[in-house]
């Protein structure tokens, strides 16, 4: 056996490296146990503290904790009075929830293609999609890179549209010195298990408008005038009034107990994420992939996902083959995302063709998210690098014979 074969046939790792591994430490365990021992596991003092810490971190006037980012976006659209007959402009290159919530309020999602290099919504294409029915723009800060908010906010202002942001990836991101969460009318964050701050399931709404915060809070808790914590605690009153038909979209203290230490470590984790990001960039620069677009000095990237585009025009390998080869090396991956216009429901409901959004199509066919988390050890990072270099190092360039002629 030749030495190259030995290298190629050796699995990089003994144990499978899961994609999007959350970093859970003793602090979270202690806080959850303290919550259980307190006897109060519903929405109460820990949620209140989590909201206050989050509000201060982001620099928004108000923060309302809810059960998910999906609930946060849904309640935001409801609060803005968006419903039947209305249209909401968003990116198709996102998680299903971003467009699903538009449908849930009775409105129509209108997709606008992404910029190929940042994979964020392309503001230059937004105006063409505006109709008399357009009510809002719902940008998603893909992978943690803030969208071109100056352009988006200017278009919204000019056409009298609301801006609701899907910031599921963007906790800690900044745009021209301002944190994501202070830019549009309402911003929605996620604490799902793979996100930069996790609570298992959970979300947050931030806004500067008191009526939005009050009404979203009300709608998140059955439309009751008085929260359970305030009703049952000693100083509270047991009475309540139902002032509107709300939902059970509130966050619990058990979830906030996980979120409190997570939020406190966000900044130091971001430093670790930046270091891994740079190591990946450096290691993959010469491979047949597009590494993430350079990050301009006036934004701060939240470094949620490290995604590559496999250059399938250059080399004879498909993205899905890279995924399989990485799995054989015990490296887990993610695909963020297959554009919604290619997904059966959206494709059929709106008669989309793949080429309707060529950049979203381009990215969908090539995108690959590598393991990326502050919980990765240096050894994990080296394993990912070695595995991907091995896999892409042995693929053939396309058209080799032609160029040799
Ligand atoms: C994770 C995610 C969501 C959904 O967040 P939940 O908290 O699970 O509801 C929405 N949008 C994007 C872009 C996401 O990645």
mmCIF file of C-alpha atoms and ligand atoms in Angstrom:
data_model
loop_
_atom_site.group_PDB
_atom_site.id
_atom_site.type_symbol
_atom_site.label_atom_id
_atom_site.label_comp_id
_atom_site.label_asym_id
_atom_site.label_seq_id
_atom_site.Cartn_x
_atom_site.Cartn_y
_atom_site.Cartn_z
ATOM 1 C CA UNK A 1 0.000 0.000 0.000
ATOM 2 C CA UNK A 2 1.261 3.441 -0.907
ATOM 3 C CA UNK A 3 1.554 6.014 1.838
ATOM 4 C CA UNK A 4 -1.122 8.247 0.239
ATOM 5 C CA UNK A 5 -3.565 5.346 0.436
ATOM 6 C CA UNK A 6 -2.888 4.978 4.128
ATOM 7 C CA UNK A 7 -3.620 8.649 4.669
ATOM 8 C CA UNK A 8 -6.739 8.513 2.517
ATOM 9 C CA UNK A 9 -8.087 5.411 4.170
ATOM 10 C CA UNK A 10 -7.507 6.543 7.710
ATOM 11 C CA UNK A 11 -10.514 7.958 9.470
ATOM 12 C CA UNK A 12 -9.645 11.295 11.019
ATOM 13 C CA UNK A 13 -11.543 10.741 14.231
ATOM 14 C CA UNK A 14 -12.727 8.005 16.513
ATOM 15 C CA UNK A 15 -15.865 9.844 17.590
ATOM 16 C CA UNK A 16 -18.431 11.555 15.401
ATOM 17 C CA UNK A 17 -18.211 15.347 15.656
ATOM 18 C CA UNK A 18 -21.745 16.687 15.669
ATOM 19 C CA UNK A 19 -22.553 19.848 13.795
ATOM 20 C CA UNK A 20 -23.692 22.773 15.970
ATOM 21 C CA UNK A 21 -22.734 21.322 19.332
ATOM 22 C CA UNK A 22 -23.902 23.604 22.159
ATOM 23 C CA UNK A 23 -21.452 24.576 24.874
ATOM 24 C CA UNK A 24 -23.128 23.634 28.158
ATOM 25 C CA UNK A 25 -21.132 24.122 31.350
ATOM 26 C CA UNK A 26 -21.558 23.604 35.074
ATOM 27 C CA UNK A 27 -22.984 27.145 35.432
ATOM 28 C CA UNK A 28 -26.024 26.177 33.378
ATOM 29 C CA UNK A 29 -26.469 22.948 35.343
ATOM 30 C CA UNK A 30 -26.254 24.822 38.653
ATOM 31 C CA UNK A 31 -28.744 27.453 37.526
ATOM 32 C CA UNK A 32 -31.239 24.849 36.305
ATOM 33 C CA UNK A 33 -30.968 22.962 39.605
ATOM 34 C CA UNK A 34 -31.424 26.200 41.549
ATOM 35 C CA UNK A 35 -34.530 26.902 39.474
ATOM 36 C CA UNK A 36 -35.966 23.456 40.203
ATOM 37 C CA UNK A 37 -35.188 23.873 43.893
ATOM 38 C CA UNK A 38 -36.864 27.284 43.905
ATOM 39 C CA UNK A 39 -40.130 25.581 43.033
ATOM 40 C CA UNK A 40 -40.851 28.157 40.301
ATOM 41 C CA UNK A 41 -40.284 26.678 36.855
ATOM 42 C CA UNK A 42 -42.781 28.757 34.862
ATOM 43 C CA UNK A 43 -42.364 32.325 33.622
ATOM 44 C CA UNK A 44 -40.954 34.283 36.545
ATOM 45 C CA UNK A 45 -37.938 36.070 37.976
ATOM 46 C CA UNK A 46 -35.321 34.304 35.842
ATOM 47 C CA UNK A 47 -37.130 35.199 32.630
ATOM 48 C CA UNK A 48 -37.347 38.789 33.844
ATOM 49 C CA UNK A 49 -33.608 38.847 34.547
ATOM 50 C CA UNK A 50 -32.796 37.218 31.211
ATOM 51 C CA UNK A 51 -34.888 39.843 29.397
ATOM 52 C CA UNK A 52 -33.180 42.658 31.277
ATOM 53 C CA UNK A 53 -29.675 41.292 30.581
ATOM 54 C CA UNK A 54 -30.525 40.735 26.935
ATOM 55 C CA UNK A 55 -32.068 44.182 26.571
ATOM 56 C CA UNK A 56 -28.941 45.779 28.016
ATOM 57 C CA UNK A 57 -26.580 43.653 25.939
ATOM 58 C CA UNK A 58 -28.327 44.582 22.696
ATOM 59 C CA UNK A 59 -29.007 48.167 23.723
ATOM 60 C CA UNK A 60 -32.706 48.039 22.855
ATOM 61 C CA UNK A 61 -35.413 49.746 24.891
ATOM 62 C CA UNK A 62 -37.452 46.553 25.353
ATOM 63 C CA UNK A 63 -36.883 42.805 25.262
ATOM 64 C CA UNK A 64 -39.638 40.210 25.546
ATOM 65 C CA UNK A 65 -38.700 36.548 25.990
ATOM 66 C CA UNK A 66 -40.828 34.043 24.113
ATOM 67 C CA UNK A 67 -40.853 30.331 23.337
ATOM 68 C CA UNK A 68 -39.003 30.530 19.987
ATOM 69 C CA UNK A 69 -37.818 32.839 17.231
ATOM 70 C CA UNK A 70 -40.741 31.544 15.207
ATOM 71 C CA UNK A 71 -43.155 32.764 17.897
ATOM 72 C CA UNK A 72 -41.211 36.046 18.073
ATOM 73 C CA UNK A 73 -41.585 36.669 14.323
ATOM 74 C CA UNK A 74 -45.205 35.546 14.271
ATOM 75 C CA UNK A 75 -46.179 37.834 17.162
ATOM 76 C CA UNK A 76 -44.245 40.705 15.571
ATOM 77 C CA UNK A 77 -46.126 40.443 12.273
ATOM 78 C CA UNK A 78 -49.433 40.171 14.152
ATOM 79 C CA UNK A 79 -48.579 43.213 16.227
ATOM 80 C CA UNK A 80 -47.876 45.223 13.076
ATOM 81 C CA UNK A 81 -51.331 44.320 11.809
ATOM 82 C CA UNK A 82 -50.021 42.304 8.886
ATOM 83 C CA UNK A 83 -52.545 39.783 7.609
ATOM 84 C CA UNK A 84 -54.793 38.739 4.781
ATOM 85 C CA UNK A 85 -54.045 40.434 1.476
ATOM 86 C CA UNK A 86 -50.666 41.729 2.641
ATOM 87 C CA UNK A 87 -47.241 40.847 1.284
ATOM 88 C CA UNK A 88 -43.978 40.528 3.180
ATOM 89 C CA UNK A 89 -40.667 40.624 1.340
ATOM 90 C CA UNK A 90 -38.057 38.156 2.555
ATOM 91 C CA UNK A 91 -35.154 36.000 1.422
ATOM 92 C CA UNK A 92 -35.785 32.464 0.195
ATOM 93 C CA UNK A 93 -32.346 31.415 1.464
ATOM 94 C CA UNK A 94 -33.459 30.888 5.046
ATOM 95 C CA UNK A 95 -34.992 28.466 7.488
ATOM 96 C CA UNK A 96 -38.630 27.575 6.843
ATOM 97 C CA UNK A 97 -39.892 29.548 9.855
ATOM 98 C CA UNK A 98 -39.068 32.933 8.305
ATOM 99 C CA UNK A 99 -41.621 32.474 5.528
ATOM 100 C CA UNK A 100 -43.962 30.125 7.419
ATOM 101 C CA UNK A 101 -44.882 32.881 9.891
ATOM 102 C CA UNK A 102 -45.894 35.167 7.018
ATOM 103 C CA UNK A 103 -48.345 32.490 5.888
ATOM 104 C CA UNK A 104 -49.571 31.946 9.461
ATOM 105 C CA UNK A 105 -50.695 35.583 9.770
ATOM 106 C CA UNK A 106 -52.538 35.176 6.474
ATOM 107 C CA UNK A 107 -50.112 37.173 4.327
ATOM 108 C CA UNK A 108 -48.021 36.200 1.314
ATOM 109 C CA UNK A 109 -44.233 35.798 1.448
ATOM 110 C CA UNK A 110 -42.573 37.467 -1.536
ATOM 111 C CA UNK A 111 -39.043 36.244 -2.118
ATOM 112 C CA UNK A 112 -36.196 38.427 -3.295
ATOM 113 C CA UNK A 113 -32.945 36.789 -4.393
ATOM 114 C CA UNK A 114 -29.758 36.949 -2.355
ATOM 115 C CA UNK A 115 -26.412 38.498 -3.075
ATOM 116 C CA UNK A 116 -24.210 35.610 -4.129
ATOM 117 C CA UNK A 117 -21.212 36.524 -2.003
ATOM 118 C CA UNK A 118 -22.880 37.429 1.326
ATOM 119 C CA UNK A 119 -25.972 35.262 0.819
ATOM 120 C CA UNK A 120 -28.059 38.040 2.373
ATOM 121 C CA UNK A 121 -31.084 39.552 0.625
ATOM 122 C CA UNK A 122 -29.949 41.763 -2.266
ATOM 123 C CA UNK A 123 -31.328 45.259 -1.543
ATOM 124 C CA UNK A 124 -30.946 46.218 -5.214
ATOM 125 C CA UNK A 125 -33.728 43.738 -6.055
ATOM 126 C CA UNK A 126 -36.178 44.722 -3.300
ATOM 127 C CA UNK A 127 -37.882 47.679 -4.973
ATOM 128 C CA UNK A 128 -38.893 45.605 -7.989
ATOM 129 C CA UNK A 129 -40.773 43.270 -5.623
ATOM 130 C CA UNK A 130 -42.764 46.019 -3.887
ATOM 131 C CA UNK A 131 -46.476 46.183 -4.762
ATOM 132 C CA UNK A 132 -49.358 48.183 -3.265
ATOM 133 C CA UNK A 133 -49.885 45.196 -0.916
ATOM 134 C CA UNK A 134 -46.356 45.139 0.509
ATOM 135 C CA UNK A 135 -46.348 45.889 4.232
ATOM 136 C CA UNK A 136 -42.980 44.791 5.537
ATOM 137 C CA UNK A 137 -39.465 43.616 4.747
ATOM 138 C CA UNK A 138 -38.260 40.609 6.770
ATOM 139 C CA UNK A 139 -34.517 40.297 6.218
ATOM 140 C CA UNK A 140 -32.482 37.480 7.730
ATOM 141 C CA UNK A 141 -28.896 38.135 8.776
ATOM 142 C CA UNK A 142 -27.522 34.999 7.188
ATOM 143 C CA UNK A 143 -24.925 33.059 9.198
ATOM 144 C CA UNK A 144 -24.584 36.081 11.496
ATOM 145 C CA UNK A 145 -23.568 38.656 8.866
ATOM 146 C CA UNK A 146 -25.745 41.763 9.157
ATOM 147 C CA UNK A 147 -27.675 42.656 6.021
ATOM 148 C CA UNK A 148 -27.138 45.957 4.223
ATOM 149 C CA UNK A 149 -29.461 47.688 6.679
ATOM 150 C CA UNK A 150 -28.913 51.260 5.433
ATOM 151 C CA UNK A 151 -30.340 50.276 2.059
ATOM 152 C CA UNK A 152 -33.132 48.149 3.518
ATOM 153 C CA UNK A 153 -34.196 50.826 6.014
ATOM 154 C CA UNK A 154 -34.073 53.538 3.333
ATOM 155 C CA UNK A 155 -36.301 51.498 0.990
ATOM 156 C CA UNK A 156 -38.694 50.763 3.872
ATOM 157 C CA UNK A 157 -38.892 54.423 4.843
ATOM 158 C CA UNK A 158 -39.488 55.509 1.278
ATOM 159 C CA UNK A 159 -42.329 53.031 0.777
ATOM 160 C CA UNK A 160 -43.815 53.134 4.291
ATOM 161 C CA UNK A 161 -42.907 49.527 5.116
ATOM 162 C CA UNK A 162 -42.096 47.930 8.446
ATOM 163 C CA UNK A 163 -38.794 46.144 8.971
ATOM 164 C CA UNK A 164 -38.907 42.984 11.092
ATOM 165 C CA UNK A 165 -35.567 41.185 11.296
ATOM 166 C CA UNK A 166 -34.919 37.480 11.591
ATOM 167 C CA UNK A 167 -31.836 37.640 13.814
ATOM 168 C CA UNK A 168 -31.804 33.929 14.682
ATOM 169 C CA UNK A 169 -28.154 33.847 13.567
ATOM 170 C CA UNK A 170 -27.189 37.331 14.641
ATOM 171 C CA UNK A 171 -26.914 37.632 18.409
ATOM 172 C CA UNK A 172 -24.002 40.000 18.978
ATOM 173 C CA UNK A 173 -23.805 41.201 15.383
ATOM 174 C CA UNK A 174 -23.255 44.916 14.823
ATOM 175 C CA UNK A 175 -23.964 47.169 11.898
ATOM 176 C CA UNK A 176 -22.055 50.469 11.809
ATOM 177 C CA UNK A 177 -21.608 50.467 15.567
ATOM 178 C CA UNK A 178 -25.171 49.448 16.427
ATOM 179 C CA UNK A 179 -26.178 45.996 17.568
ATOM 180 C CA UNK A 180 -28.618 43.967 15.547
ATOM 181 C CA UNK A 181 -31.777 44.280 17.616
ATOM 182 C CA UNK A 182 -31.776 48.079 17.523
ATOM 183 C CA UNK A 183 -32.041 48.645 13.771
ATOM 184 C CA UNK A 184 -35.499 47.759 12.419
ATOM 185 C CA UNK A 185 -38.955 48.083 13.990
ATOM 186 C CA UNK A 186 -38.863 44.689 15.699
ATOM 187 C CA UNK A 187 -36.113 42.041 15.837
ATOM 188 C CA UNK A 188 -36.516 38.334 16.581
ATOM 189 C CA UNK A 189 -33.773 36.143 18.082
ATOM 190 C CA UNK A 190 -33.515 32.376 18.592
ATOM 191 C CA UNK A 191 -32.120 30.270 21.425
ATOM 192 C CA UNK A 192 -32.685 26.944 19.656
ATOM 193 C CA UNK A 193 -30.188 24.215 20.594
ATOM 194 C CA UNK A 194 -27.670 24.981 17.830
ATOM 195 C CA UNK A 195 -27.678 28.770 18.083
ATOM 196 C CA UNK A 196 -24.966 30.973 19.623
ATOM 197 C CA UNK A 197 -26.986 31.326 22.845
ATOM 198 C CA UNK A 198 -29.155 28.317 23.654
ATOM 199 C CA UNK A 199 -32.030 27.617 26.022
ATOM 200 C CA UNK A 200 -33.211 24.390 24.306
ATOM 201 C CA UNK A 201 -36.083 26.226 22.670
ATOM 202 C CA UNK A 202 -36.551 29.944 23.128
ATOM 203 C CA UNK A 203 -36.631 33.328 21.490
ATOM 204 C CA UNK A 204 -36.562 37.056 22.147
ATOM 205 C CA UNK A 205 -38.194 40.108 20.667
ATOM 206 C CA UNK A 206 -36.419 43.462 20.888
ATOM 207 C CA UNK A 207 -37.918 46.805 19.988
ATOM 208 C CA UNK A 208 -37.777 50.459 20.960
ATOM 209 C CA UNK A 209 -41.529 50.943 20.870
ATOM 210 C CA UNK A 210 -43.290 50.338 24.211
ATOM 211 C CA UNK A 211 -46.659 49.418 22.699
ATOM 212 C CA UNK A 212 -45.042 46.698 20.560
ATOM 213 C CA UNK A 213 -43.320 45.210 23.601
ATOM 214 C CA UNK A 214 -46.438 45.392 25.795
ATOM 215 C CA UNK A 215 -48.752 43.878 23.216
ATOM 216 C CA UNK A 216 -46.337 41.127 22.198
ATOM 217 C CA UNK A 217 -45.888 40.201 25.857
ATOM 218 C CA UNK A 218 -49.656 40.177 26.315
ATOM 219 C CA UNK A 219 -50.190 38.006 23.235
ATOM 220 C CA UNK A 220 -47.433 35.624 24.336
ATOM 221 C CA UNK A 221 -49.288 34.908 27.603
ATOM 222 C CA UNK A 222 -52.901 34.162 26.683
ATOM 223 C CA UNK A 223 -53.803 37.845 26.554
ATOM 224 C CA UNK A 224 -53.964 38.005 30.337
ATOM 225 C CA UNK A 225 -53.576 41.394 31.959
ATOM 226 C CA UNK A 226 -51.463 39.928 34.770
ATOM 227 C CA UNK A 227 -48.712 37.282 34.478
ATOM 228 C CA UNK A 228 -48.846 34.148 36.628
ATOM 229 C CA UNK A 229 -45.757 35.253 38.550
ATOM 230 C CA UNK A 230 -47.435 38.534 39.396
ATOM 231 C CA UNK A 231 -50.722 36.791 40.241
ATOM 232 C CA UNK A 232 -49.328 34.143 42.522
ATOM 233 C CA UNK A 233 -46.423 35.955 44.207
ATOM 234 C CA UNK A 234 -47.071 37.480 47.617
ATOM 235 C CA UNK A 235 -47.239 41.097 46.509
ATOM 236 C CA UNK A 236 -49.357 40.344 43.424
ATOM 237 C CA UNK A 237 -53.077 40.128 42.917
ATOM 238 C CA UNK A 238 -54.677 36.821 41.925
ATOM 239 C CA UNK A 239 -57.092 38.579 39.602
ATOM 240 C CA UNK A 240 -56.663 38.849 35.877
ATOM 241 C CA UNK A 241 -58.594 39.970 32.861
ATOM 242 C CA UNK A 242 -58.494 38.467 29.388
ATOM 243 C CA UNK A 243 -57.922 41.502 27.226
ATOM 244 C CA UNK A 244 -57.313 39.700 23.920
ATOM 245 C CA UNK A 245 -57.110 36.110 22.646
ATOM 246 C CA UNK A 246 -53.420 35.328 23.133
ATOM 247 C CA UNK A 247 -51.157 32.304 22.921
ATOM 248 C CA UNK A 248 -48.965 30.220 25.190
ATOM 249 C CA UNK A 249 -45.692 31.501 23.679
ATOM 250 C CA UNK A 250 -43.982 32.529 26.906
ATOM 251 C CA UNK A 251 -40.505 31.462 27.980
ATOM 252 C CA UNK A 252 -40.090 29.512 31.225
ATOM 253 C CA UNK A 253 -37.634 30.091 34.076
ATOM 254 C CA UNK A 254 -36.084 26.678 33.384
ATOM 255 C CA UNK A 255 -35.157 27.908 29.903
ATOM 256 C CA UNK A 256 -34.001 31.312 31.150
ATOM 257 C CA UNK A 257 -31.817 29.480 33.697
ATOM 258 C CA UNK A 258 -29.844 28.000 30.788
ATOM 259 C CA UNK A 259 -29.856 31.296 28.916
ATOM 260 C CA UNK A 260 -28.471 33.482 31.724
ATOM 261 C CA UNK A 261 -24.951 31.992 31.859
ATOM 262 C CA UNK A 262 -25.033 31.449 28.092
ATOM 263 C CA UNK A 263 -25.621 35.153 27.523
ATOM 264 C CA UNK A 264 -22.912 36.058 30.016
ATOM 265 C CA UNK A 265 -20.406 33.980 28.005
ATOM 266 C CA UNK A 266 -21.512 35.226 24.576
ATOM 267 C CA UNK A 267 -18.686 37.747 24.154
ATOM 268 C CA UNK A 268 -15.910 35.369 25.188
ATOM 269 C CA UNK A 269 -17.421 32.655 23.006
ATOM 270 C CA UNK A 270 -17.413 35.070 20.099
ATOM 271 C CA UNK A 271 -13.655 35.470 20.500
ATOM 272 C CA UNK A 272 -13.294 31.691 20.283
ATOM 273 C CA UNK A 273 -15.604 31.553 17.270
ATOM 274 C CA UNK A 274 -13.546 34.250 15.541
ATOM 275 C CA UNK A 275 -10.364 32.241 16.109
ATOM 276 C CA UNK A 276 -11.890 29.078 14.631
ATOM 277 C CA UNK A 277 -13.276 31.123 11.729
ATOM 278 C CA UNK A 278 -9.832 32.496 10.903
ATOM 279 C CA UNK A 279 -8.272 29.037 11.151
ATOM 280 C CA UNK A 280 -10.865 27.675 8.703
ATOM 281 C CA UNK A 281 -10.442 30.643 6.326
ATOM 282 C CA UNK A 282 -6.682 30.167 6.311
ATOM 283 C CA UNK A 283 -6.896 26.399 5.797
ATOM 284 C CA UNK A 284 -9.467 26.450 2.985
ATOM 285 C CA UNK A 285 -8.310 29.472 0.991
ATOM 286 C CA UNK A 286 -6.528 27.331 -1.619
ATOM 287 C CA UNK A 287 -9.246 24.652 -1.913
ATOM 288 C CA UNK A 288 -11.898 24.583 -4.663
ATOM 289 C CA UNK A 289 -14.439 26.298 -2.396
ATOM 290 C CA UNK A 290 -15.732 29.809 -1.838
ATOM 291 C CA UNK A 291 -14.902 30.708 1.745
ATOM 292 C CA UNK A 292 -17.184 33.259 3.471
ATOM 293 C CA UNK A 293 -17.013 36.748 1.978
ATOM 294 C CA UNK A 294 -14.552 39.111 3.677
ATOM 295 C CA UNK A 295 -16.018 41.014 6.608
ATOM 296 C CA UNK A 296 -15.891 44.811 6.194
ATOM 297 C CA UNK A 297 -14.662 46.888 9.125
ATOM 298 C CA UNK A 298 -18.040 48.573 9.728
ATOM 299 C CA UNK A 299 -19.839 45.368 10.637
ATOM 300 C CA UNK A 300 -19.367 42.784 13.315
ATOM 301 C CA UNK A 301 -20.250 39.279 12.188
ATOM 302 C CA UNK A 302 -21.969 37.138 14.839
ATOM 303 C CA UNK A 303 -20.107 34.061 13.508
ATOM 304 C CA UNK A 304 -23.038 31.718 13.836
ATOM 305 C CA UNK A 305 -22.390 29.450 10.850
ATOM 306 C CA UNK A 306 -19.189 28.802 8.959
ATOM 307 C CA UNK A 307 -20.466 27.950 5.494
ATOM 308 C CA UNK A 308 -18.516 27.205 2.338
ATOM 309 C CA UNK A 309 -19.732 26.924 -1.226
ATOM 310 C CA UNK A 310 -18.166 23.903 -2.914
ATOM 311 C CA UNK A 311 -16.971 25.087 -6.324
ATOM 312 C CA UNK A 312 -18.768 22.399 -8.300
ATOM 313 C CA UNK A 313 -18.015 24.197 -11.572
ATOM 314 C CA UNK A 314 -14.313 23.779 -10.984
ATOM 315 C CA UNK A 315 -14.091 20.287 -9.533
ATOM 316 C CA UNK A 316 -15.779 17.009 -10.189
ATOM 317 C CA UNK A 317 -17.551 16.526 -6.869
ATOM 318 C CA UNK A 318 -21.030 17.377 -5.651
ATOM 319 C CA UNK A 319 -21.758 19.017 -2.321
ATOM 320 C CA UNK A 320 -23.645 15.922 -1.161
ATOM 321 C CA UNK A 321 -20.598 13.777 -1.945
ATOM 322 C CA UNK A 322 -18.484 16.061 0.230
ATOM 323 C CA UNK A 323 -21.030 15.612 3.036
ATOM 324 C CA UNK A 324 -20.844 11.809 2.716
ATOM 325 C CA UNK A 325 -17.056 11.845 2.616
ATOM 326 C CA UNK A 326 -16.932 14.065 5.712
ATOM 327 C CA UNK A 327 -19.370 11.734 7.490
ATOM 328 C CA UNK A 328 -17.021 8.853 6.692
ATOM 329 C CA UNK A 329 -14.341 10.901 8.416
ATOM 330 C CA UNK A 330 -16.698 11.259 11.407
ATOM 331 C CA UNK A 331 -17.302 14.933 10.713
ATOM 332 C CA UNK A 332 -20.909 16.138 10.882
ATOM 333 C CA UNK A 333 -22.126 18.922 8.605
ATOM 334 C CA UNK A 334 -25.175 21.091 8.044
ATOM 335 C CA UNK A 335 -26.852 22.457 4.935
ATOM 336 C CA UNK A 336 -28.026 26.022 5.535
ATOM 337 C CA UNK A 337 -30.110 26.148 3.463
ATOM 338 C CA UNK A 338 -31.934 24.613 0.538
ATOM 339 C CA UNK A 339 -33.739 27.695 -0.707
ATOM 340 C CA UNK A 340 -37.436 27.769 0.183
ATOM 341 C CA UNK A 341 -38.424 28.220 -3.469
ATOM 342 C CA UNK A 342 -37.029 24.718 -4.082
ATOM 343 C CA UNK A 343 -38.921 23.182 -1.149
ATOM 344 C CA UNK A 344 -42.043 21.205 -2.113
ATOM 345 C CA UNK A 345 -44.579 23.363 -0.267
ATOM 346 C CA UNK A 346 -43.330 26.721 -1.514
ATOM 347 C CA UNK A 347 -42.458 25.445 -4.979
ATOM 348 C CA UNK A 348 -45.967 24.082 -5.504
ATOM 349 C CA UNK A 349 -47.936 26.818 -3.719
ATOM 350 C CA UNK A 350 -46.312 29.600 -5.739
ATOM 351 C CA UNK A 351 -45.282 27.698 -8.890
ATOM 352 C CA UNK A 352 -41.640 28.573 -8.458
ATOM 353 C CA UNK A 353 -39.011 27.439 -10.928
ATOM 354 C CA UNK A 354 -35.437 26.804 -9.757
ATOM 355 C CA UNK A 355 -34.140 29.734 -11.833
ATOM 356 C CA UNK A 356 -36.564 32.227 -10.314
ATOM 357 C CA UNK A 357 -33.883 32.994 -7.711
ATOM 358 C CA UNK A 358 -30.603 32.071 -9.412
ATOM 359 C CA UNK A 359 -28.289 33.074 -6.586
ATOM 360 C CA UNK A 360 -30.337 31.205 -3.979
ATOM 361 C CA UNK A 361 -30.257 28.210 -6.340
ATOM 362 C CA UNK A 362 -26.507 28.559 -6.800
ATOM 363 C CA UNK A 363 -25.924 28.637 -3.034
ATOM 364 C CA UNK A 364 -28.430 25.836 -2.306
ATOM 365 C CA UNK A 365 -26.525 23.447 -4.579
ATOM 366 C CA UNK A 366 -23.130 24.245 -3.113
ATOM 367 C CA UNK A 367 -23.486 25.294 0.518
ATOM 368 C CA UNK A 368 -21.962 23.293 3.312
ATOM 369 C CA UNK A 369 -21.789 24.254 7.003
ATOM 370 C CA UNK A 370 -18.852 22.867 8.928
ATOM 371 C CA UNK A 371 -18.837 22.081 12.650
ATOM 372 C CA UNK A 372 -18.567 25.488 14.261
ATOM 373 C CA UNK A 373 -19.032 26.152 17.946
ATOM 374 C CA UNK A 374 -17.157 27.472 20.936
ATOM 375 C CA UNK A 375 -17.418 23.911 22.273
ATOM 376 C CA UNK A 376 -14.940 22.664 19.610
ATOM 377 C CA UNK A 377 -11.466 21.784 20.858
ATOM 378 C CA UNK A 378 -8.348 22.689 18.879
ATOM 379 C CA UNK A 379 -8.134 18.995 17.990
ATOM 380 C CA UNK A 380 -11.700 19.047 16.622
ATOM 381 C CA UNK A 381 -10.844 22.046 14.445
ATOM 382 C CA UNK A 382 -7.684 20.310 13.167
ATOM 383 C CA UNK A 383 -9.712 17.180 12.374
ATOM 384 C CA UNK A 384 -12.229 19.167 10.326
ATOM 385 C CA UNK A 385 -9.450 20.930 8.448
ATOM 386 C CA UNK A 386 -7.511 17.724 7.763
ATOM 387 C CA UNK A 387 -10.619 15.861 6.617
ATOM 388 C CA UNK A 388 -11.831 18.541 4.218
ATOM 389 C CA UNK A 389 -8.328 19.073 2.818
ATOM 390 C CA UNK A 390 -7.981 15.331 2.267
ATOM 391 C CA UNK A 391 -11.359 15.057 0.525
ATOM 392 C CA UNK A 392 -10.981 18.088 -1.720
ATOM 393 C CA UNK A 393 -7.302 17.425 -2.275
ATOM 394 C CA UNK A 394 -8.073 14.233 -4.176
ATOM 395 C CA UNK A 395 -10.860 15.493 -6.453
ATOM 396 C CA UNK A 396 -10.222 16.100 -10.112
ATOM 397 C CA UNK A 397 -10.467 19.450 -11.798
ATOM 398 C CA UNK A 398 -13.188 19.467 -14.406
ATOM 399 C CA UNK A 399 -12.189 19.912 -18.083
ATOM 400 C CA UNK A 400 -8.644 18.953 -17.319
ATOM 401 C CA UNK A 401 -8.212 17.123 -20.601
ATOM 402 C CA UNK A 402 -9.598 20.030 -22.579
ATOM 403 C CA UNK A 403 -7.284 22.553 -20.978
ATOM 404 C CA UNK A 404 -4.332 20.233 -21.568
ATOM 405 C CA UNK A 405 -5.087 20.122 -25.287
HETATM 406 C C1 LIG B 1 -33.238 28.683 13.845
HETATM 407 C C2 LIG B 1 -33.853 29.640 12.912
HETATM 408 C C3 LIG B 1 -35.165 30.094 13.073
HETATM 409 C C4 LIG B 1 -36.122 29.470 14.035
HETATM 410 O O1 LIG B 1 -35.791 29.656 15.346
HETATM 411 P P1 LIG B 1 -36.651 28.901 16.460
HETATM 412 O O2 LIG B 1 -36.184 29.523 17.721
HETATM 413 O O3 LIG B 1 -36.313 27.447 16.342
HETATM 414 O O4 LIG B 1 -38.090 29.176 16.176
HETATM 415 C C5 LIG B 1 -35.625 31.095 12.260
HETATM 416 N N1 LIG B 1 -34.850 31.629 11.312
HETATM 417 C C6 LIG B 1 -33.609 31.197 11.095
HETATM 418 C C7 LIG B 1 -32.796 31.846 10.032
HETATM 419 C C8 LIG B 1 -33.079 30.174 11.872
HETATM 420 O O5 LIG B 1 -31.843 29.722 11.620
#
